[in-house]
Short mmCIF file of C-alpha atoms in Angstrom, two decimals:
data_model
loop_
_atom_site.label_atom_id
_atom_site.label_comp_id
_atom_site.label_asym_id
_atom_site.label_seq_id
_atom_site.Cartn_x
_atom_site.Cartn_y
_atom_site.Cartn_z
CA MET A 50 -21.50 17.38 13.05
CA GLN A 51 -23.98 14.19 12.43
CA ALA A 52 -22.97 11.31 10.01
CA SER A 53 -24.33 8.41 8.25
CA LEU A 54 -22.98 4.99 7.16
CA LEU A 55 -24.32 2.54 4.73
CA LEU A 56 -22.72 -0.91 3.23
CA GLU A 57 -24.11 -2.73 0.37
CA ASP A 58 -25.27 -5.59 2.59
CA GLY A 59 -28.18 -2.67 3.78
CA SER A 60 -26.54 -2.24 7.10
CA TYR A 61 -27.32 1.26 8.24
CA PHE A 62 -25.60 3.25 11.35
CA HIS A 63 -25.59 6.48 13.18
CA GLY A 64 -22.64 8.72 13.98
CA GLN A 65 -20.72 12.09 14.83
CA SER A 66 -18.61 13.47 12.22
CA ILE A 67 -15.24 15.77 12.25
CA GLY A 68 -13.15 16.96 9.76
CA PHE A 69 -15.00 18.24 6.18
CA PRO A 70 -18.99 17.78 5.53
CA MET A 71 -18.61 15.48 2.67
CA GLU A 72 -20.27 12.47 1.25
CA THR A 73 -17.60 10.10 0.14
CA SER A 74 -18.03 5.34 -0.39
CA GLY A 75 -15.41 3.14 -0.87
CA GLU A 76 -14.03 -0.45 -0.01
CA ILE A 77 -14.06 -0.63 3.71
CA VAL A 78 -11.22 -2.46 4.93
CA PHE A 79 -10.64 -2.68 8.94
CA ASN A 80 -6.94 -1.82 10.71
CA THR A 81 -5.69 -3.44 13.24
CA ALA A 82 -2.85 -1.28 14.24
CA MET A 83 -2.64 0.35 17.55
CA THR A 84 -0.21 3.03 16.37
CA GLY A 85 0.28 4.79 13.04
CA TYR A 86 -2.86 6.20 11.53
CA GLU A 87 -1.05 9.13 10.52
CA GLU A 88 1.15 6.60 7.67
CA VAL A 89 -2.31 4.84 7.30
CA LEU A 90 -4.34 7.74 6.40
CA SER A 91 -1.47 9.45 3.79
CA ASP A 92 -0.64 5.66 1.95
CA PRO A 93 -1.73 5.72 -1.48
CA SER A 94 -2.26 2.17 -1.07
CA TYR A 95 -5.42 3.02 0.91
CA LEU A 96 -6.69 5.32 -2.32
CA GLY A 97 -10.29 4.04 -3.22
CA GLN A 98 -10.22 2.84 0.64
CA ILE A 99 -12.50 4.05 3.85
CA VAL A 100 -10.27 2.90 6.91
CA LEU A 101 -12.00 1.16 9.67
CA PHE A 102 -9.50 1.05 12.81
CA THR A 103 -9.89 -1.41 15.24
CA ASN A 104 -7.92 0.78 17.97
CA SER A 105 -10.12 2.25 20.56
CA TYR A 106 -8.75 5.56 20.17
CA ILE A 107 -7.72 7.43 17.20
CA GLY A 108 -6.35 11.02 16.95
CA ASN A 109 -4.50 10.67 20.25
CA THR A 110 -1.16 12.29 18.98
CA GLY A 111 -2.64 14.89 16.54
CA ILE A 112 -0.51 14.88 13.09
CA THR A 113 2.77 15.29 12.98
CA LEU A 114 3.95 16.07 9.39
CA ASP A 115 7.16 14.48 9.22
CA ASP A 116 5.64 11.13 9.91
CA LEU A 117 3.15 11.47 6.58
CA GLU A 118 3.60 8.91 4.09
CA SER A 119 3.09 11.29 1.10
CA LYS A 120 1.72 15.11 1.34
CA HIS A 121 -2.14 13.96 0.75
CA MET A 122 -4.40 11.60 2.70
CA TYR A 123 -5.34 9.28 0.10
CA ALA A 124 -7.94 6.49 1.85
CA GLU A 125 -11.74 7.59 1.42
CA ALA A 126 -12.74 8.37 4.50
CA LEU A 127 -11.67 6.53 8.55
CA ILE A 128 -14.31 4.94 10.79
CA CYS A 129 -13.35 4.85 14.83
CA LYS A 130 -15.17 4.17 17.80
CA ASN A 131 -13.62 6.87 20.09
CA ILE A 132 -11.83 10.71 19.14
CA PRO A 133 -10.06 12.77 21.30
CA ALA A 134 -11.10 16.70 21.87
CA TYR A 135 -7.39 17.59 22.13
CA ALA A 136 -3.87 16.02 20.64
CA ASP A 137 -1.31 15.25 23.14
CA ASN A 138 1.89 15.36 21.26
CA TYR A 139 5.15 17.82 21.23
CA ARG A 140 5.76 16.70 17.78
CA SER A 141 2.08 17.63 16.90
CA LYS A 142 1.76 20.39 14.05
CA LYS A 143 -2.48 20.08 14.14
CA SER A 144 -5.06 17.73 15.22
CA LEU A 145 -7.06 14.98 12.94
CA HIS A 146 -9.57 17.47 12.76
CA GLU A 147 -8.05 20.43 11.13
CA PHE A 148 -6.03 17.70 8.98
CA LEU A 149 -8.65 16.01 7.77
CA TYR A 150 -10.68 19.79 7.29
CA ASN A 151 -7.40 20.74 4.97
CA GLN A 152 -7.83 17.83 3.10
CA LYS A 153 -11.68 18.00 2.52
CA LYS A 154 -12.03 14.42 4.88
CA SER A 155 -14.02 13.07 7.16
CA ALA A 156 -13.89 10.58 9.78
CA ILE A 157 -17.57 9.12 11.34
CA PHE A 158 -17.28 7.77 15.12
CA ASP A 159 -18.80 7.28 17.99
CA LEU A 160 -20.26 4.01 16.14
CA ASP A 161 -20.16 0.25 17.09
CA THR A 162 -17.05 -0.59 15.41
CA ARG A 163 -16.58 -4.33 16.91
CA LEU A 164 -20.00 -5.14 14.67
CA LEU A 165 -18.62 -3.86 11.91
CA VAL A 166 -15.35 -5.13 12.14
CA GLN A 167 -17.17 -8.57 12.54
CA LYS A 168 -19.47 -8.12 9.29
CA ILE A 169 -15.92 -7.87 7.01
CA ARG A 170 -14.42 -10.16 8.55
CA ASP A 171 -17.11 -12.73 7.97
CA SER A 172 -18.58 -11.47 4.95
CA GLY A 173 -14.75 -10.46 3.36
CA CYS A 174 -14.99 -6.47 2.10
CA LEU A 175 -17.90 -4.05 1.61
CA TYR A 176 -18.65 -1.29 0.22
CA GLY A 177 -19.78 1.51 1.54
CA ILE A 178 -21.46 5.52 2.08
CA ILE A 179 -20.77 8.05 4.78
CA SER A 180 -22.65 11.14 4.79
CA THR A 181 -22.56 14.21 6.48
CA THR A 182 -24.99 15.51 4.70
CA ASP A 183 -27.87 13.20 4.01
CA ASN A 184 -29.36 10.88 6.42
CA ASP A 185 -31.77 9.23 4.23
CA ILE A 186 -31.53 5.25 4.08
CA ILE A 187 -33.13 4.56 0.27
CA SER A 188 -31.54 8.11 -0.58
CA LEU A 189 -28.28 6.47 0.12
CA LYS A 190 -28.47 3.12 -1.14
CA GLU A 191 -29.74 4.95 -4.43
CA LYS A 192 -25.91 6.41 -4.39
CA LEU A 193 -24.10 3.20 -2.89
CA LYS A 194 -26.01 1.67 -6.38
CA HIS A 195 -23.54 3.94 -8.30
CA THR A 196 -20.08 3.70 -7.17
CA GLN A 197 -17.33 2.28 -9.18
CA LYS A 198 -15.29 -0.88 -8.33
CA LYS A 199 -12.40 0.72 -10.48
CA ASN A 200 -8.58 0.37 -11.23
CA LEU A 201 -6.72 3.61 -9.34
CA ALA A 202 -3.10 3.09 -10.08
CA ASN A 203 -3.25 5.13 -12.88
CA THR A 204 -5.24 8.08 -10.86
CA VAL A 205 -2.49 7.68 -8.47
CA SER A 206 0.24 8.24 -10.47
CA ILE A 207 -0.91 11.15 -12.25
CA TYR A 208 -1.98 12.70 -8.29
CA SER A 209 1.52 12.04 -7.36
CA LYS A 210 2.86 13.79 -10.46
CA THR A 211 1.12 16.35 -10.53
CA GLU A 212 1.21 17.38 -6.92
CA ASN A 213 5.36 16.83 -5.97
CA ASN A 214 3.70 14.15 -3.87
CA HIS A 215 7.44 13.21 -2.52
CA CYS A 216 9.66 14.80 -0.43
CA ILE A 217 13.03 12.19 -0.33
CA THR A 218 15.13 13.05 2.92
CA THR A 219 18.42 10.98 2.77
CA LYS A 220 21.80 10.15 4.28
CA ASP A 221 24.90 12.54 3.35
CA GLN A 222 26.28 9.54 1.14
CA GLU A 223 27.67 8.47 -2.06
CA LYS A 224 24.90 7.67 -4.46
CA LYS A 225 26.15 3.97 -6.13
CA TYR A 226 23.00 2.57 -8.17
CA LYS A 227 21.29 3.94 -10.67
CA VAL A 228 17.48 2.32 -9.43
CA ALA A 229 14.36 3.21 -11.92
CA VAL A 230 11.76 3.39 -9.20
CA PHE A 231 7.81 2.76 -11.09
CA ASP A 232 5.91 4.52 -9.12
CA PHE A 233 1.94 2.84 -8.32
CA GLY A 234 1.88 4.62 -5.52
CA ILE A 235 4.85 4.47 -3.57
CA LYS A 236 4.98 5.48 0.12
CA GLN A 237 8.14 8.23 1.28
CA GLY A 238 9.29 5.41 3.30
CA ILE A 239 10.13 3.12 0.28
CA LEU A 240 12.27 6.01 -1.54
CA GLU A 241 13.89 6.85 1.97
CA CYS A 242 15.06 3.18 2.20
CA LEU A 243 16.52 2.86 -0.86
CA SER A 244 18.17 6.40 -1.33
CA ASN A 245 19.80 6.13 2.20
CA LEU A 246 21.30 2.67 0.32
CA GLY A 247 22.85 4.50 -1.94
CA CYS A 248 20.47 4.61 -4.56
CA ASP A 249 20.31 7.19 -6.74
CA ILE A 250 16.14 7.05 -7.72
CA SER A 251 14.42 8.27 -10.87
CA LEU A 252 10.64 8.10 -10.40
CA ILE A 253 8.24 6.78 -13.18
CA GLN A 254 5.15 8.00 -13.72
CA TYR A 255 2.81 5.26 -15.20
CA PRO A 256 1.89 4.79 -17.50
CA PHE A 257 5.49 4.69 -18.58
CA SER A 258 7.93 4.43 -21.74
CA ILE A 259 10.59 1.42 -22.44
CA GLU A 260 12.23 4.55 -24.30
CA ALA A 261 12.34 6.46 -21.62
CA LEU A 262 13.32 3.99 -19.15
CA ASP A 263 16.69 2.78 -21.06
CA ALA A 264 17.82 6.65 -21.69
CA ILE A 265 18.25 6.55 -17.71
CA GLN A 266 20.29 3.28 -17.94
CA PRO A 267 19.33 1.66 -14.69
CA ASP A 268 21.02 -0.72 -12.80
CA GLY A 269 17.67 -2.22 -11.24
CA ILE A 270 14.01 -1.72 -11.52
CA PHE A 271 12.15 -0.91 -8.43
CA PHE A 272 8.00 -1.80 -8.62
CA SER A 273 6.10 -0.06 -5.81
CA ASN A 274 3.05 -0.62 -4.23
CA GLY A 275 -0.25 0.73 -4.97
CA SER A 276 -4.30 0.36 -4.81
CA GLY A 277 -6.61 -1.53 -6.90
CA ASP A 278 -7.13 -4.79 -8.08
CA PRO A 279 -4.04 -5.75 -9.86
CA ASN A 280 -6.24 -7.78 -12.47
CA ILE A 281 -8.16 -4.77 -13.85
CA LEU A 282 -4.74 -3.09 -13.80
CA ALA A 283 -3.48 -5.71 -16.46
CA SER A 284 -6.66 -5.91 -18.15
CA GLU A 285 -7.11 -2.21 -18.73
CA THR A 286 -3.67 -1.22 -20.06
CA SER A 287 -0.57 -2.30 -21.67
CA ILE A 288 1.18 -2.74 -18.63
CA LEU A 289 2.10 -6.52 -18.43
CA GLU A 290 3.42 -6.72 -21.97
CA ASN A 291 5.74 -3.26 -21.12
CA MET A 292 6.80 -5.29 -17.82
CA GLN A 293 7.56 -8.38 -19.45
CA LYS A 294 10.03 -7.05 -21.37
CA ILE A 295 11.84 -4.80 -18.72
CA LEU A 296 12.00 -8.33 -16.02
CA ILE A 297 13.97 -9.54 -18.71
CA LYS A 298 16.89 -6.88 -18.96
CA TYR A 299 16.99 -5.77 -15.48
CA PRO A 300 17.04 -6.38 -11.83
CA CYS A 301 13.94 -5.99 -10.61
CA PHE A 302 12.22 -5.75 -6.94
CA GLY A 303 8.67 -5.63 -6.71
CA ILE A 304 6.66 -4.71 -3.03
CA CYS A 305 2.53 -5.35 -2.22
CA LEU A 306 1.06 -3.87 -5.72
CA GLY A 307 4.82 -4.48 -7.94
CA HIS A 308 4.99 -8.13 -6.36
CA GLN A 309 1.65 -9.01 -7.96
CA LEU A 310 2.30 -7.13 -11.30
CA ILE A 311 5.60 -9.36 -11.30
CA GLY A 312 3.52 -12.65 -10.96
CA LEU A 313 0.94 -11.83 -13.35
CA SER A 314 3.57 -11.22 -16.39
CA PHE A 315 4.96 -14.73 -15.51
CA GLY A 316 1.11 -16.22 -15.33
CA ALA A 317 0.66 -16.36 -12.10
CA LYS A 318 -3.15 -15.91 -10.34
CA ILE A 319 -4.19 -13.69 -8.56
CA ASN A 320 -6.78 -14.36 -5.70
CA LYS A 321 -8.48 -11.68 -3.26
CA LEU A 322 -8.79 -12.04 -0.10
CA ASN A 323 -11.72 -12.54 2.31
CA ASN A 324 -11.17 -9.40 4.07
CA GLY A 325 -7.35 -8.36 3.41
CA HIS A 326 -4.38 -7.74 5.81
CA HIS A 327 -4.00 -4.34 7.31
CA ALA A 328 -1.67 -4.38 10.25
CA ILE A 329 1.62 -4.05 11.38
CA ASN A 330 1.45 -7.47 13.22
CA HIS A 331 1.74 -9.98 11.05
CA PRO A 332 4.07 -13.05 11.18
CA VAL A 333 5.92 -14.10 8.06
CA LYS A 334 8.46 -16.93 7.70
CA SER A 335 11.64 -16.27 5.96
CA PHE A 336 13.59 -18.96 3.71
CA LEU A 337 16.77 -17.11 2.49
CA THR A 338 18.08 -17.68 6.25
CA VAL A 339 19.31 -21.21 7.65
CA PRO A 340 17.75 -22.01 10.23
CA HIS A 341 15.01 -20.04 8.89
CA LYS A 342 13.42 -17.00 10.71
CA VAL A 343 10.29 -15.30 11.60
CA MET A 344 9.50 -11.66 11.33
CA ILE A 345 6.45 -9.45 12.00
CA THR A 346 6.06 -7.33 9.45
CA SER A 347 3.46 -4.49 8.03
CA GLN A 348 0.52 -5.63 5.24
CA ASN A 349 -1.33 -3.75 3.69
CA HIS A 350 -3.28 -5.84 0.87
CA ASN A 351 -6.66 -7.38 -0.18
CA PHE A 352 -5.37 -9.85 -3.00
CA VAL A 353 -2.24 -12.47 -3.16
CA VAL A 354 -0.21 -14.03 -5.70
CA ASP A 355 -1.13 -18.20 -6.42
CA ILE A 356 2.12 -19.59 -7.46
CA GLU A 357 1.56 -23.09 -7.94
CA ASN A 358 1.26 -22.74 -12.02
CA ILE A 359 4.56 -20.32 -12.03
CA LYS A 360 6.66 -23.16 -9.84
CA ASN A 361 9.35 -24.19 -12.43
CA GLU A 362 10.37 -20.53 -12.64
CA PHE A 363 9.87 -18.95 -9.16
CA GLU A 364 10.44 -20.04 -5.44
CA ILE A 365 8.69 -19.20 -2.48
CA THR A 366 11.45 -17.14 -0.48
CA HIS A 367 8.31 -16.02 2.19
CA LEU A 368 5.32 -17.49 3.72
CA HIS A 369 2.25 -16.03 5.70
CA LEU A 370 2.08 -17.65 9.07
CA ASN A 371 -1.43 -16.66 9.69
CA ASP A 372 -3.02 -18.13 6.91
CA ASN A 373 -0.30 -20.12 4.86
CA THR A 374 -0.38 -17.54 1.61
CA LEU A 375 2.36 -16.40 -0.45
CA ALA A 376 4.58 -13.78 0.84
CA GLY A 377 7.71 -13.24 -1.40
CA MET A 378 8.76 -15.38 -3.79
CA LYS A 379 12.35 -15.01 -6.21
CA HIS A 380 12.89 -16.15 -10.19
CA LYS A 381 15.00 -19.30 -9.89
CA PHE A 382 17.40 -17.94 -13.30
CA LEU A 383 16.89 -14.07 -13.40
CA PRO A 384 17.40 -11.67 -10.92
CA ILE A 385 13.50 -10.70 -9.74
CA TYR A 386 12.17 -11.15 -6.02
CA SER A 387 9.33 -9.66 -4.62
CA VAL A 388 7.41 -9.24 -1.30
CA GLN A 389 4.14 -8.64 -0.35
CA PHE A 390 4.41 -7.42 2.95
CA HIS A 391 6.33 -3.85 3.46
CA PRO A 392 9.99 -4.03 4.95
CA GLU A 393 9.93 -0.34 5.18
CA ALA A 394 7.04 -0.46 7.85
CA ASN A 395 5.98 2.89 9.02
CA PRO A 396 4.38 2.18 11.25
CA GLY A 397 5.29 -1.21 12.46
CA PRO A 398 8.40 -3.38 12.85
CA ARG A 399 12.05 -3.24 10.65
CA ASP A 400 12.40 -6.81 11.22
CA ALA A 401 11.96 -6.89 7.43
CA GLU A 402 14.06 -3.94 6.36
CA GLU A 403 17.34 -5.64 5.35
CA ILE A 404 14.84 -6.99 1.94
CA PHE A 405 16.42 -4.22 0.90
CA LEU A 406 20.03 -5.83 1.09
CA TYR A 407 19.02 -8.30 -1.02
CA PHE A 408 17.68 -5.75 -4.38
CA ILE A 409 21.16 -4.42 -3.23
CA GLU A 410 23.29 -7.72 -3.62
CA LEU A 411 21.71 -8.69 -7.04
CA MET A 412 22.60 -4.87 -8.64
CA ASN A 413 25.67 -5.72 -7.78
CA THR A 414 26.05 -8.87 -9.17
CA PHE A 415 24.46 -7.59 -12.53
CA LYS A 416 26.78 -4.50 -12.66
CA LYS A 417 29.62 -7.21 -12.23
CA GLU A 418 28.41 -9.47 -14.68
CA LYS A 419 27.79 -6.62 -17.05
CA ASN A 420 31.40 -4.82 -16.42
CA ASN A 421 32.97 -8.14 -17.17
CA ALA A 422 30.94 -9.06 -20.70
#
């Protein structure tokens, strides 16, 4: 199929398309990972976004269902330079085209992805519209004007709940810790990491109640990754009010959106990056060890926490070495810590997987103090 791509700055591209004939819009973000397109497309954090891959070929290995981070493709669409006619992987269950068609999503390719990346790198993330049915630039401009920039976390959580999105596969071991997981769009890999460390997981969908949480009597709370602007989520819901009650009662750990919401709960500002961090090769310096060490991490976010006005309460645990933005923090007095990167990777390196062990330590300490009280 022929397809068209229009950006909000007026740039217009023609290309080819595979997947489902459709029209979709979203914020275009580029991902520089050389592998892992299956995990990226099925990551709920990409809801509302069109993923532009910088790698020359996408779809070489087809789709392996066991590698997906959820049962659905959450990215609105994908953009890439080339898509091979055939997938070559003995584990593959279907081609990228079949996957896209079944998910009612599409991909546009055979266009100048280098120019697109340069535009986003220089101008920041841009909204765009992709159509396989309308090639009229004036018509597409009018449609793009009505693209809504909205809070998406509630949508992800409802989708997750109604579609039974998660299938936790775990090691056969005793569950030692009750963990309430607040699901804003959680990845399968995070659930597996927690479960494999002995966590008995209770998924709590947003919006949530304090009463439901207290009934579980958890040893710890996990705030998940997710999509959308945390500032909008905070302004349109009572989530911060509820989190402020939770954060003083339990050991808490947050990743990505969860990290940002913890920062907002204590009064930190959330700033938007020019073009975000979306890849599996981001260097992060950890201050949790002596000597300090550098980890290569997987990241997927457009926003960062500005810790400056909460330094009396929080200390920096991790720093992004490319731009010196905050990559992790912990509370000085309460059992709370959070990171901006993804220690479970999927895709990506496993350098930071030990971060989950700090959460286990917090819960162990909390349980001992609770038993001694």
